[in-house]
């Protein structure tokens, strides 16, 4: 019985890994394309990711959708570390106002996008 359970768990984990990977590819490609075509790619990527995660949070729970879009797509699209490094670089170059502006703008737009996504999904999927 234990071998059957272990095999089922392994198969389930492999399927979950595949879902994350499938979602990660378009997220990474979109982030790359934003970098080619926009100056401030991190802001756009983070706000779009916040909107998508807000939509997911407002929808009825679907674990596979969370793996595909939440962890896979948004995980490869959004970037906390680049945002922090950009902020530190601005501070290090004496551009405190710009750094605080970047931090405030990203937080404000990100929270706003997440809230918008959440409430749109809640309105759409209400009973």
JSON list of C-alpha atoms in Angstrom, two decimals:
[
{"chain": "A", "resi": 1, "resn": "UNK", "atom": "CA", "xyz": [0.00, 0.00, 0.00]},
{"chain": "A", "resi": 2, "resn": "UNK", "atom": "CA", "xyz": [2.80, 2.41, 0.85]},
{"chain": "A", "resi": 3, "resn": "UNK", "atom": "CA", "xyz": [4.50, 1.93, -2.55]},
{"chain": "A", "resi": 4, "resn": "UNK", "atom": "CA", "xyz": [1.23, 2.76, -4.31]},
{"chain": "A", "resi": 5, "resn": "UNK", "atom": "CA", "xyz": [0.81, 5.93, -2.22]},
{"chain": "A", "resi": 6, "resn": "UNK", "atom": "CA", "xyz": [4.42, 6.97, -2.87]},
{"chain": "A", "resi": 7, "resn": "UNK", "atom": "CA", "xyz": [4.00, 6.43, -6.61]},
{"chain": "A", "resi": 8, "resn": "UNK", "atom": "CA", "xyz": [0.77, 8.48, -6.60]},
{"chain": "A", "resi": 9, "resn": "UNK", "atom": "CA", "xyz": [2.49, 11.28, -4.68]},
{"chain": "A", "resi": 10, "resn": "UNK", "atom": "CA", "xyz": [5.44, 11.28, -7.08]},
{"chain": "A", "resi": 11, "resn": "UNK", "atom": "CA", "xyz": [3.13, 11.37, -10.10]},
{"chain": "A", "resi": 12, "resn": "UNK", "atom": "CA", "xyz": [1.13, 14.21, -8.54]},
{"chain": "A", "resi": 13, "resn": "UNK", "atom": "CA", "xyz": [4.29, 16.20, -7.76]},
{"chain": "A", "resi": 14, "resn": "UNK", "atom": "CA", "xyz": [5.61, 15.69, -11.30]},
{"chain": "A", "resi": 15, "resn": "UNK", "atom": "CA", "xyz": [2.30, 16.89, -12.75]},
{"chain": "A", "resi": 16, "resn": "UNK", "atom": "CA", "xyz": [2.46, 19.97, -10.48]},
{"chain": "A", "resi": 17, "resn": "UNK", "atom": "CA", "xyz": [6.03, 20.63, -11.63]},
{"chain": "A", "resi": 18, "resn": "UNK", "atom": "CA", "xyz": [4.89, 20.46, -15.25]},
{"chain": "A", "resi": 19, "resn": "UNK", "atom": "CA", "xyz": [2.10, 22.97, -14.56]},
{"chain": "A", "resi": 20, "resn": "UNK", "atom": "CA", "xyz": [4.53, 25.41, -12.94]},
{"chain": "A", "resi": 21, "resn": "UNK", "atom": "CA", "xyz": [6.97, 25.04, -15.84]},
{"chain": "A", "resi": 22, "resn": "UNK", "atom": "CA", "xyz": [4.26, 25.53, -18.48]},
{"chain": "A", "resi": 23, "resn": "UNK", "atom": "CA", "xyz": [3.14, 28.72, -16.72]},
{"chain": "A", "resi": 24, "resn": "UNK", "atom": "CA", "xyz": [6.68, 29.98, -16.22]},
{"chain": "A", "resi": 25, "resn": "UNK", "atom": "CA", "xyz": [7.59, 30.01, -19.92]},
{"chain": "A", "resi": 26, "resn": "UNK", "atom": "CA", "xyz": [5.09, 32.69, -21.06]},
{"chain": "A", "resi": 27, "resn": "UNK", "atom": "CA", "xyz": [5.79, 34.74, -17.91]},
{"chain": "A", "resi": 28, "resn": "UNK", "atom": "CA", "xyz": [9.52, 34.72, -18.58]},
{"chain": "A", "resi": 29, "resn": "UNK", "atom": "CA", "xyz": [9.01, 35.50, -22.28]},
{"chain": "A", "resi": 30, "resn": "UNK", "atom": "CA", "xyz": [6.73, 38.42, -21.42]},
{"chain": "A", "resi": 31, "resn": "UNK", "atom": "CA", "xyz": [9.29, 39.78, -18.94]},
{"chain": "A", "resi": 32, "resn": "UNK", "atom": "CA", "xyz": [12.05, 39.45, -21.54]},
{"chain": "A", "resi": 33, "resn": "UNK", "atom": "CA", "xyz": [9.92, 41.23, -24.17]},
{"chain": "A", "resi": 34, "resn": "UNK", "atom": "CA", "xyz": [9.09, 44.03, -21.73]},
{"chain": "A", "resi": 35, "resn": "UNK", "atom": "CA", "xyz": [12.83, 44.47, -21.22]},
{"chain": "A", "resi": 36, "resn": "UNK", "atom": "CA", "xyz": [13.35, 44.81, -24.97]},
{"chain": "A", "resi": 37, "resn": "UNK", "atom": "CA", "xyz": [10.54, 47.30, -25.56]},
{"chain": "A", "resi": 38, "resn": "UNK", "atom": "CA", "xyz": [10.07, 49.31, -22.36]},
{"chain": "A", "resi": 39, "resn": "UNK", "atom": "CA", "xyz": [12.42, 51.34, -20.23]},
{"chain": "A", "resi": 40, "resn": "UNK", "atom": "CA", "xyz": [10.87, 50.50, -16.87]},
{"chain": "A", "resi": 41, "resn": "UNK", "atom": "CA", "xyz": [10.04, 46.84, -17.37]},
{"chain": "A", "resi": 42, "resn": "UNK", "atom": "CA", "xyz": [10.05, 45.94, -13.67]},
{"chain": "A", "resi": 43, "resn": "UNK", "atom": "CA", "xyz": [7.21, 48.31, -12.82]},
{"chain": "A", "resi": 44, "resn": "UNK", "atom": "CA", "xyz": [5.00, 47.00, -15.62]},
{"chain": "A", "resi": 45, "resn": "UNK", "atom": "CA", "xyz": [5.84, 43.37, -14.87]},
{"chain": "A", "resi": 46, "resn": "UNK", "atom": "CA", "xyz": [5.13, 43.76, -11.16]},
{"chain": "A", "resi": 47, "resn": "UNK", "atom": "CA", "xyz": [1.83, 45.59, -11.69]},
{"chain": "A", "resi": 48, "resn": "UNK", "atom": "CA", "xyz": [0.62, 43.04, -14.27]},
{"chain": "A", "resi": 49, "resn": "UNK", "atom": "CA", "xyz": [1.65, 40.23, -11.92]},
{"chain": "A", "resi": 50, "resn": "UNK", "atom": "CA", "xyz": [-0.19, 41.86, -9.03]},
{"chain": "A", "resi": 51, "resn": "UNK", "atom": "CA", "xyz": [-3.33, 42.17, -11.16]},
{"chain": "A", "resi": 52, "resn": "UNK", "atom": "CA", "xyz": [-3.20, 38.51, -12.20]},
{"chain": "A", "resi": 53, "resn": "UNK", "atom": "CA", "xyz": [-2.56, 37.35, -8.62]},
{"chain": "A", "resi": 54, "resn": "UNK", "atom": "CA", "xyz": [-5.43, 39.54, -7.43]},
{"chain": "A", "resi": 55, "resn": "UNK", "atom": "CA", "xyz": [-7.71, 37.90, -9.99]},
{"chain": "A", "resi": 56, "resn": "UNK", "atom": "CA", "xyz": [-6.57, 34.46, -8.83]},
{"chain": "A", "resi": 57, "resn": "UNK", "atom": "CA", "xyz": [-7.11, 35.37, -5.17]},
{"chain": "A", "resi": 58, "resn": "UNK", "atom": "CA", "xyz": [-10.65, 36.53, -5.91]},
{"chain": "A", "resi": 59, "resn": "UNK", "atom": "CA", "xyz": [-11.61, 33.41, -7.86]},
{"chain": "A", "resi": 60, "resn": "UNK", "atom": "CA", "xyz": [-12.80, 30.16, -6.34]},
{"chain": "A", "resi": 61, "resn": "UNK", "atom": "CA", "xyz": [-9.78, 28.10, -5.34]},
{"chain": "A", "resi": 62, "resn": "UNK", "atom": "CA", "xyz": [-8.34, 25.91, -8.08]},
{"chain": "A", "resi": 63, "resn": "UNK", "atom": "CA", "xyz": [-4.97, 24.43, -7.10]},
{"chain": "A", "resi": 64, "resn": "UNK", "atom": "CA", "xyz": [-3.93, 23.70, -10.69]},
{"chain": "A", "resi": 65, "resn": "UNK", "atom": "CA", "xyz": [-4.74, 27.24, -11.79]},
{"chain": "A", "resi": 66, "resn": "UNK", "atom": "CA", "xyz": [-2.70, 28.57, -8.85]},
{"chain": "A", "resi": 67, "resn": "UNK", "atom": "CA", "xyz": [0.29, 26.43, -9.90]},
{"chain": "A", "resi": 68, "resn": "UNK", "atom": "CA", "xyz": [0.05, 27.38, -13.57]},
{"chain": "A", "resi": 69, "resn": "UNK", "atom": "CA", "xyz": [-0.71, 31.09, -13.28]},
{"chain": "A", "resi": 70, "resn": "UNK", "atom": "CA", "xyz": [0.22, 32.07, -9.73]},
{"chain": "A", "resi": 71, "resn": "UNK", "atom": "CA", "xyz": [3.51, 30.31, -9.20]},
{"chain": "A", "resi": 72, "resn": "UNK", "atom": "CA", "xyz": [4.49, 29.64, -12.82]},
{"chain": "A", "resi": 73, "resn": "UNK", "atom": "CA", "xyz": [3.40, 32.69, -14.80]},
{"chain": "A", "resi": 74, "resn": "UNK", "atom": "CA", "xyz": [3.51, 35.38, -12.12]},
{"chain": "A", "resi": 75, "resn": "UNK", "atom": "CA", "xyz": [6.56, 33.91, -10.45]},
{"chain": "A", "resi": 76, "resn": "UNK", "atom": "CA", "xyz": [8.60, 34.23, -13.62]},
{"chain": "A", "resi": 77, "resn": "UNK", "atom": "CA", "xyz": [7.07, 37.56, -14.66]},
{"chain": "A", "resi": 78, "resn": "UNK", "atom": "CA", "xyz": [7.38, 39.57, -11.47]},
{"chain": "A", "resi": 79, "resn": "UNK", "atom": "CA", "xyz": [10.55, 40.62, -9.73]},
{"chain": "A", "resi": 80, "resn": "UNK", "atom": "CA", "xyz": [11.01, 41.76, -6.18]},
{"chain": "A", "resi": 81, "resn": "UNK", "atom": "CA", "xyz": [14.79, 41.51, -6.22]},
{"chain": "A", "resi": 82, "resn": "UNK", "atom": "CA", "xyz": [15.30, 43.67, -9.32]},
{"chain": "A", "resi": 83, "resn": "UNK", "atom": "CA", "xyz": [12.95, 46.28, -7.87]},
{"chain": "A", "resi": 84, "resn": "UNK", "atom": "CA", "xyz": [15.00, 46.37, -4.66]},
{"chain": "A", "resi": 85, "resn": "UNK", "atom": "CA", "xyz": [18.33, 46.55, -6.53]},
{"chain": "A", "resi": 86, "resn": "UNK", "atom": "CA", "xyz": [17.01, 49.39, -8.71]},
{"chain": "A", "resi": 87, "resn": "UNK", "atom": "CA", "xyz": [15.94, 51.24, -5.56]},
{"chain": "A", "resi": 88, "resn": "UNK", "atom": "CA", "xyz": [19.34, 50.70, -3.89]},
{"chain": "A", "resi": 89, "resn": "UNK", "atom": "CA", "xyz": [21.18, 51.86, -7.01]},
{"chain": "A", "resi": 90, "resn": "UNK", "atom": "CA", "xyz": [19.13, 55.06, -7.04]},
{"chain": "A", "resi": 91, "resn": "UNK", "atom": "CA", "xyz": [19.87, 55.65, -3.36]},
{"chain": "A", "resi": 92, "resn": "UNK", "atom": "CA", "xyz": [23.58, 54.90, -3.85]},
{"chain": "A", "resi": 93, "resn": "UNK", "atom": "CA", "xyz": [23.74, 57.50, -6.62]},
{"chain": "A", "resi": 94, "resn": "UNK", "atom": "CA", "xyz": [22.12, 60.10, -4.37]},
{"chain": "A", "resi": 95, "resn": "UNK", "atom": "CA", "xyz": [18.74, 59.96, -6.07]},
{"chain": "A", "resi": 96, "resn": "UNK", "atom": "CA", "xyz": [16.69, 59.55, -2.91]},
{"chain": "A", "resi": 97, "resn": "UNK", "atom": "CA", "xyz": [13.57, 61.22, -4.28]},
{"chain": "A", "resi": 98, "resn": "UNK", "atom": "CA", "xyz": [13.56, 58.98, -7.35]},
{"chain": "A", "resi": 99, "resn": "UNK", "atom": "CA", "xyz": [14.12, 55.89, -5.19]},
{"chain": "A", "resi": 100, "resn": "UNK", "atom": "CA", "xyz": [11.25, 56.78, -2.87]},
{"chain": "A", "resi": 101, "resn": "UNK", "atom": "CA", "xyz": [9.13, 57.57, -5.91]},
{"chain": "A", "resi": 102, "resn": "UNK", "atom": "CA", "xyz": [9.88, 54.18, -7.44]},
{"chain": "A", "resi": 103, "resn": "UNK", "atom": "CA", "xyz": [9.10, 52.39, -4.18]},
{"chain": "A", "resi": 104, "resn": "UNK", "atom": "CA", "xyz": [5.89, 54.35, -3.62]},
{"chain": "A", "resi": 105, "resn": "UNK", "atom": "CA", "xyz": [4.72, 54.08, -7.21]},
{"chain": "A", "resi": 106, "resn": "UNK", "atom": "CA", "xyz": [5.36, 50.35, -7.39]},
{"chain": "A", "resi": 107, "resn": "UNK", "atom": "CA", "xyz": [3.66, 49.69, -4.05]},
{"chain": "A", "resi": 108, "resn": "UNK", "atom": "CA", "xyz": [0.69, 51.92, -4.86]},
{"chain": "A", "resi": 109, "resn": "UNK", "atom": "CA", "xyz": [0.10, 50.57, -8.33]},
{"chain": "A", "resi": 110, "resn": "UNK", "atom": "CA", "xyz": [0.78, 46.99, -7.23]},
{"chain": "A", "resi": 111, "resn": "UNK", "atom": "CA", "xyz": [-1.68, 47.08, -4.33]},
{"chain": "A", "resi": 112, "resn": "UNK", "atom": "CA", "xyz": [-4.20, 48.90, -6.51]},
{"chain": "A", "resi": 113, "resn": "UNK", "atom": "CA", "xyz": [-3.86, 46.34, -9.31]},
{"chain": "A", "resi": 114, "resn": "UNK", "atom": "CA", "xyz": [-4.14, 43.42, -6.88]},
{"chain": "A", "resi": 115, "resn": "UNK", "atom": "CA", "xyz": [-7.24, 44.96, -5.29]},
{"chain": "A", "resi": 116, "resn": "UNK", "atom": "CA", "xyz": [-8.80, 45.63, -8.70]},
{"chain": "A", "resi": 117, "resn": "UNK", "atom": "CA", "xyz": [-8.16, 42.05, -9.80]},
{"chain": "A", "resi": 118, "resn": "UNK", "atom": "CA", "xyz": [-9.51, 40.68, -6.54]},
{"chain": "A", "resi": 119, "resn": "UNK", "atom": "CA", "xyz": [-12.74, 42.68, -6.68]},
{"chain": "A", "resi": 120, "resn": "UNK", "atom": "CA", "xyz": [-13.31, 42.05, -10.39]},
{"chain": "A", "resi": 121, "resn": "UNK", "atom": "CA", "xyz": [-12.98, 38.30, -9.78]},
{"chain": "A", "resi": 122, "resn": "UNK", "atom": "CA", "xyz": [-15.22, 38.47, -6.71]},
{"chain": "A", "resi": 123, "resn": "UNK", "atom": "CA", "xyz": [-17.87, 40.35, -8.67]},
{"chain": "A", "resi": 124, "resn": "UNK", "atom": "CA", "xyz": [-17.60, 37.94, -11.60]},
{"chain": "A", "resi": 125, "resn": "UNK", "atom": "CA", "xyz": [-17.72, 34.75, -9.51]},
{"chain": "A", "resi": 126, "resn": "UNK", "atom": "CA", "xyz": [-20.15, 35.77, -6.79]},
{"chain": "A", "resi": 127, "resn": "UNK", "atom": "CA", "xyz": [-22.89, 33.27, -6.01]}
]
